PDB file of C-alpha atoms in Angstrom:
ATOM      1  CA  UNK A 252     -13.033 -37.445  18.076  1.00 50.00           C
ATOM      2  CA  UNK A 253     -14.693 -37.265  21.582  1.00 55.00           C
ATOM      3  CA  UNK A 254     -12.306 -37.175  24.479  1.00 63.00           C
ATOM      4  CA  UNK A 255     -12.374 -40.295  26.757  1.00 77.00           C
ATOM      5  CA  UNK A 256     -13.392 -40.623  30.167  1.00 89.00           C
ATOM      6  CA  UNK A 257     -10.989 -39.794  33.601  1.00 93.00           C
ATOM      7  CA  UNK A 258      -9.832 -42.864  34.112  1.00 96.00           C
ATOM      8  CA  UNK A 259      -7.761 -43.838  37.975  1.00 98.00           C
ATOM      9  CA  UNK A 260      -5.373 -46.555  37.248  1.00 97.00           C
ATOM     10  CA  UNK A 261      -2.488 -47.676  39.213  1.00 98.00           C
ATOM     11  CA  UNK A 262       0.313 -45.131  38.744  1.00 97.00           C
ATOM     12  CA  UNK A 263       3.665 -45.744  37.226  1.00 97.00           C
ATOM     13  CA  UNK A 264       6.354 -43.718  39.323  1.00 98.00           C
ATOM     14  CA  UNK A 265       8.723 -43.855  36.338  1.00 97.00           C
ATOM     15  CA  UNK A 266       6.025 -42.140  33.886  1.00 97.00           C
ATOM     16  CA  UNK A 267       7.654 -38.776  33.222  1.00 97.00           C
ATOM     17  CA  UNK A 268       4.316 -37.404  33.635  1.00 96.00           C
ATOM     18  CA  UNK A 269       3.577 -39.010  37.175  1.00 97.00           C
ATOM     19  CA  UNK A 270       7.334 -37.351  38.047  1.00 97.00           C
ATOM     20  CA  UNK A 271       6.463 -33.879  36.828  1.00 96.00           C
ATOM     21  CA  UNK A 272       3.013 -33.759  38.744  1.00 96.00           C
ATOM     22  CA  UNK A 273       4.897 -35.037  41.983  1.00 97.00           C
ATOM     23  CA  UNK A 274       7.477 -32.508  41.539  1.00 96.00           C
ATOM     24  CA  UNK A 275       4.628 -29.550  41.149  1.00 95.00           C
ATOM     25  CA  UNK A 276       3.736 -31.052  44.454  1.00 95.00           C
ATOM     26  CA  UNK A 277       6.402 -31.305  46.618  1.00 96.00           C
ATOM     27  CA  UNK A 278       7.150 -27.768  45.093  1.00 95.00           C
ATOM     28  CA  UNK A 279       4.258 -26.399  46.092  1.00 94.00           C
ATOM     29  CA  UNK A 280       4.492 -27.990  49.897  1.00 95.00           C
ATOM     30  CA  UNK A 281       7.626 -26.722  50.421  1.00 96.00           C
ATOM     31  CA  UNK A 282       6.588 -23.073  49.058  1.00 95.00           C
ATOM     32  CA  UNK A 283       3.803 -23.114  51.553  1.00 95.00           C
ATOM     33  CA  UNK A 284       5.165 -24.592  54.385  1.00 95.00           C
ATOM     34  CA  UNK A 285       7.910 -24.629  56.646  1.00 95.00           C
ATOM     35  CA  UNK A 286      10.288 -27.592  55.525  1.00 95.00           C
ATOM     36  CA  UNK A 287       9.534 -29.836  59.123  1.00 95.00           C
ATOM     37  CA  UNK A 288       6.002 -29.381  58.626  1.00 95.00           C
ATOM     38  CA  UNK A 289       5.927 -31.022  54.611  1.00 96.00           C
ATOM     39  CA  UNK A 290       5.098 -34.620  54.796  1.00 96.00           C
ATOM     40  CA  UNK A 291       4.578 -35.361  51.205  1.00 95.00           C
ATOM     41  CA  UNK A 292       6.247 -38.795  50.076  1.00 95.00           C
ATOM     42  CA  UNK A 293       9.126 -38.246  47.097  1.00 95.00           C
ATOM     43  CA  UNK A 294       9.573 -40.967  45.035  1.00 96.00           C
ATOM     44  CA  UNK A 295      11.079 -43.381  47.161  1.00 96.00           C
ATOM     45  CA  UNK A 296       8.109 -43.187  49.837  1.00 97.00           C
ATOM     46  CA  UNK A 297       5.350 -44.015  47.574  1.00 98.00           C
ATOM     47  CA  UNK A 298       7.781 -47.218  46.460  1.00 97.00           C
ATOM     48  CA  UNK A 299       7.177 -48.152  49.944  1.00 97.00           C
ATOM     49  CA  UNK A 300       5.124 -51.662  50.073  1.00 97.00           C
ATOM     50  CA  UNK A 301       2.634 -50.571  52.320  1.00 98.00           C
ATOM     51  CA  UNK A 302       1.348 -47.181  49.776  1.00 98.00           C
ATOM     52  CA  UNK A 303      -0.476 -47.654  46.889  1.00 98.00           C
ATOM     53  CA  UNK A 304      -0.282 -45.548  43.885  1.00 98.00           C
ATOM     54  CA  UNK A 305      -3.244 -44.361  41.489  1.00 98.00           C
ATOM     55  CA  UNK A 306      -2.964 -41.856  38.380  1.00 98.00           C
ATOM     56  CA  UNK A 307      -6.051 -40.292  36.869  1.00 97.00           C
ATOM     57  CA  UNK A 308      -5.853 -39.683  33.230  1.00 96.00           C
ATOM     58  CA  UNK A 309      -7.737 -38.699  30.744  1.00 94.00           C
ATOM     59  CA  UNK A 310      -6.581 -40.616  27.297  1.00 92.00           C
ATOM     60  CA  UNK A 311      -2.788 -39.368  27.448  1.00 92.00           C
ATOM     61  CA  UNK A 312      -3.198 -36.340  29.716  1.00 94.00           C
ATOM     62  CA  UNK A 313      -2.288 -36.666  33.564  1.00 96.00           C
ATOM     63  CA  UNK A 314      -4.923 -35.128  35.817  1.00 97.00           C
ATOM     64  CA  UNK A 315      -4.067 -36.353  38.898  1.00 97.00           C
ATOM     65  CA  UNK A 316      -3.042 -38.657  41.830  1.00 97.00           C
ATOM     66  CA  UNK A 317      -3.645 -39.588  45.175  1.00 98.00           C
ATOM     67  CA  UNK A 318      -2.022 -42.847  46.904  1.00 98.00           C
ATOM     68  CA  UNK A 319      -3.237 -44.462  50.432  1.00 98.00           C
ATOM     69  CA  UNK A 320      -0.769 -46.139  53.247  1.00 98.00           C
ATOM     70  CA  UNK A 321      -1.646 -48.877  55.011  1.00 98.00           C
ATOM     71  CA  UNK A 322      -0.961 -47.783  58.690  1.00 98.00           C
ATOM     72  CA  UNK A 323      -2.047 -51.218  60.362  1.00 97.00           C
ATOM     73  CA  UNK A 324      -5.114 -53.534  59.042  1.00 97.00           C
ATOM     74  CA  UNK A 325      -7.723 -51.513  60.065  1.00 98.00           C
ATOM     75  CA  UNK A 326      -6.213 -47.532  59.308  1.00 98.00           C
ATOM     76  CA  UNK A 327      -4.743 -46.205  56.098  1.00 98.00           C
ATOM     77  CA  UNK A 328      -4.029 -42.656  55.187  1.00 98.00           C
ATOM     78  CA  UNK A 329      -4.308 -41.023  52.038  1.00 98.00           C
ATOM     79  CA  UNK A 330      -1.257 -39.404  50.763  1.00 98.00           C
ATOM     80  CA  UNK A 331      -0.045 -37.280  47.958  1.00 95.00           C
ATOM     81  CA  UNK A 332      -3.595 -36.107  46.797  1.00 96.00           C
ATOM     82  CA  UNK A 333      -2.793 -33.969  43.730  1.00 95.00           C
ATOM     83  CA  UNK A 334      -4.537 -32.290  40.693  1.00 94.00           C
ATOM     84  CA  UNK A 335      -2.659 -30.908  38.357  1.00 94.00           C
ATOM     85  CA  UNK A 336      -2.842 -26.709  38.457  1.00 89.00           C
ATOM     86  CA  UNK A 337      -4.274 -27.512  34.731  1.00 89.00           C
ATOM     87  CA  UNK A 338      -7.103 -29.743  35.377  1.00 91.00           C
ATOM     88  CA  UNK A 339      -8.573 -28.005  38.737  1.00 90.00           C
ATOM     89  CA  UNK A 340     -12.107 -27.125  39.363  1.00 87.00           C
ATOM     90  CA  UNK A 341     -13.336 -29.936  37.057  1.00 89.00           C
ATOM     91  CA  UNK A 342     -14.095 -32.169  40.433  1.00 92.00           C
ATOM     92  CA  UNK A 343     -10.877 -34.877  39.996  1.00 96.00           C
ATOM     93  CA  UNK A 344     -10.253 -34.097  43.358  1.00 95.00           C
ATOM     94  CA  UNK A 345     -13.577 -35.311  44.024  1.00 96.00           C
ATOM     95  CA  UNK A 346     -12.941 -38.796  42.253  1.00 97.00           C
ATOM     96  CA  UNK A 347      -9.467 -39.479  44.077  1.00 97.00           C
ATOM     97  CA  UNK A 348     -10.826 -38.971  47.015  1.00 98.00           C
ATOM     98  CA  UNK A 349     -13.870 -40.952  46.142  1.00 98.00           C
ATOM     99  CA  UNK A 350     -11.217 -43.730  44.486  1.00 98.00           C
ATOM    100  CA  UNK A 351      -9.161 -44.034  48.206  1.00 98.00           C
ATOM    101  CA  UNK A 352     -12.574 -44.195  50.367  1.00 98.00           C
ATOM    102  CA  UNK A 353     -14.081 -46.762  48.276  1.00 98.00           C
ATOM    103  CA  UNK A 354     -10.388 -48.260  48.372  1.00 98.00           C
ATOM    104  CA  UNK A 355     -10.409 -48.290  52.223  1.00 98.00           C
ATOM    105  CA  UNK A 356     -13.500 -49.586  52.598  1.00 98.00           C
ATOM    106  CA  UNK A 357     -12.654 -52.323  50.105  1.00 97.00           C
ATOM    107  CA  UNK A 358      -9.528 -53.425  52.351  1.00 97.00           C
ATOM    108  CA  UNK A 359     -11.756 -53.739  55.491  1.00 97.00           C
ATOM    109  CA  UNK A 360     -10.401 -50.458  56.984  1.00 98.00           C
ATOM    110  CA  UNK A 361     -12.374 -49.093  59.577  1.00 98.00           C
ATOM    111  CA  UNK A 362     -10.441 -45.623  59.592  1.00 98.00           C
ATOM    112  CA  UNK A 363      -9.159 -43.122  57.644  1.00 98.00           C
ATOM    113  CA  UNK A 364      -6.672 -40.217  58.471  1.00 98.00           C
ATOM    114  CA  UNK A 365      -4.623 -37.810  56.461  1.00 98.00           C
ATOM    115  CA  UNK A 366      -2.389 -34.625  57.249  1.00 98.00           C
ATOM    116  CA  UNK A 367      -2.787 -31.418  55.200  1.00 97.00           C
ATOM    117  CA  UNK A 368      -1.171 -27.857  55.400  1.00 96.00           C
ATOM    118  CA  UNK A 369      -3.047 -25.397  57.977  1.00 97.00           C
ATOM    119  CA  UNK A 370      -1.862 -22.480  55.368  1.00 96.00           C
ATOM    120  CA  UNK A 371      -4.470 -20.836  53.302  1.00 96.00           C
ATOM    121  CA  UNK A 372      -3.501 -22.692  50.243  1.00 94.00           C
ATOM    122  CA  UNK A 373      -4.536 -25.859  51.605  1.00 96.00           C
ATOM    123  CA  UNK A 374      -8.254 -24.546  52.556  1.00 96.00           C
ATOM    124  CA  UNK A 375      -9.973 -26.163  49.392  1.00 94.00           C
ATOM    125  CA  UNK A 376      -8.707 -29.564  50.049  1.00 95.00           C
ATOM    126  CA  UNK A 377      -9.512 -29.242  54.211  1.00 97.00           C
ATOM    127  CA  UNK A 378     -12.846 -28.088  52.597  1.00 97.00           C
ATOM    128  CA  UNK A 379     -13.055 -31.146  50.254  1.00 97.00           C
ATOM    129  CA  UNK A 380     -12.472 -33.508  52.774  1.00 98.00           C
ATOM    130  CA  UNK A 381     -14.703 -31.771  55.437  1.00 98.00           C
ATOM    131  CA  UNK A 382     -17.838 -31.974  52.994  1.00 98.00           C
ATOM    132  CA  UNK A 383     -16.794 -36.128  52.423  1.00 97.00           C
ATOM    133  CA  UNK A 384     -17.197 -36.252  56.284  1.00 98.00           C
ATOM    134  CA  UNK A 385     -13.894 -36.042  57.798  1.00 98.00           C
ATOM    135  CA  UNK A 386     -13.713 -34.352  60.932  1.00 98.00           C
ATOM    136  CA  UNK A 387     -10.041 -32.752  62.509  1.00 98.00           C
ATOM    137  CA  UNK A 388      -8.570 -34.590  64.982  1.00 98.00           C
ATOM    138  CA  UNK A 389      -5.307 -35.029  67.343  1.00 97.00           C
ATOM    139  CA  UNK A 390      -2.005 -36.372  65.616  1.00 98.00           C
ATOM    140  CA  UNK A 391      -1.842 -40.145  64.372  1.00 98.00           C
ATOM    141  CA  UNK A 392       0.062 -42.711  63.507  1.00 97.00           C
ATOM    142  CA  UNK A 393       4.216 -40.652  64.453  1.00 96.00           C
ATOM    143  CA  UNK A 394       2.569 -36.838  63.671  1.00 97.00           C
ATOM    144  CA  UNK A 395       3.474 -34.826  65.944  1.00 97.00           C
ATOM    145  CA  UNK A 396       1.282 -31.346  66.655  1.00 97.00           C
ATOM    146  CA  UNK A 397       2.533 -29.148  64.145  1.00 97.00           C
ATOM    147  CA  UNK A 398       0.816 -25.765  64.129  1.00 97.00           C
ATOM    148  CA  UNK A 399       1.085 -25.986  59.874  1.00 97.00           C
ATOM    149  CA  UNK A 400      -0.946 -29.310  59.852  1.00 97.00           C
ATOM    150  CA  UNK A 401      -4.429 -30.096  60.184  1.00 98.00           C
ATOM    151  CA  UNK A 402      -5.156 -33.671  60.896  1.00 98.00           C
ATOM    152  CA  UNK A 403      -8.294 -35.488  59.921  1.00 98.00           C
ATOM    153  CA  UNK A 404      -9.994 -38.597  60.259  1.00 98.00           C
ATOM    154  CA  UNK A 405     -13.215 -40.687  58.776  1.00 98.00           C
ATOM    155  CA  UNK A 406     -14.531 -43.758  60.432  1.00 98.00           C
ATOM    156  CA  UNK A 407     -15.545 -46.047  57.524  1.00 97.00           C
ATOM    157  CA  UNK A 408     -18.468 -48.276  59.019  1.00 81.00           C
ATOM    158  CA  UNK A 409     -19.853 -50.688  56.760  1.00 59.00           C
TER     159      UNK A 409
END
């Protein structure tokens, strides 16, 4: 029977699943980085009701999940971008990102900013979102410089 297609969903953050890739994640940002330099919602911050939450499955296997933040009605930031160590190099983290940009643009957003790790580990997602056109910039929204992040933004113009 043929596999079916990646599909991004809204997420549900009491799918054991969803909890296990989240944990891999903060895991892995807190075995890269120094611990006031990790910025990766738990739980509780992507029940927040400004973040969104999207899973990308494929039939019952998690692949992945990204969320965005509304920062005010024109900026949002994408947070807790994630492929699971299982499913990379098959371009998911291509569609999540794809997913939140389209998402952005959808809301009206004219910006969009993230934070990632300035360790080496983080180099293929600065290099993901570098080829989608975001460029490094200062600190937004209540960053502060931080020597272990890299900031980014992309101005979404219609």
């Amino acid at each position: 029977m043929p596999q079916s297609a990646p599909v991004i969903a809204l997420g549900d953050l009491n799918d054991p699943r969803v909890l296990r890739l989240l944990d891999d994640h903060l895991a892995d940002m807190y075995a890269t980085s120094p611990p006031e330099s990790v910025h990766a919602l738990d739980v509780s911050g992507l029940q927040h009701p400004d973040v969104t939450f999207w899973a990308l499955a494929e039939g019952e296997q998690l692949l992945g999940c990204v969320a965005l933040k509304q920062l005010d009605a024109r900026h949002g930031e994408l947070k807790s971008m994630r492929t699971d160590a299982a499913a990379r190099g098959r371009g998911f983290g291509r569609l999540l990102l794809e997913h939140v940009v389209a998402e952005a643009r959808a809301r009206g957003y004219t910006r969009l900013s993230l934070e990632t790790g300035a360790e080496d580990f983080f180099r293929p997602a600065r290099a993901l979102y570098a080829r989608y056109g975001f460029l490094e910039t200062e600190p937004f929204a209540d960053y502060a410089l931080d020597p272990n992040s890299v900031f980014f933004t992309l101005e979404l113009v219609s």
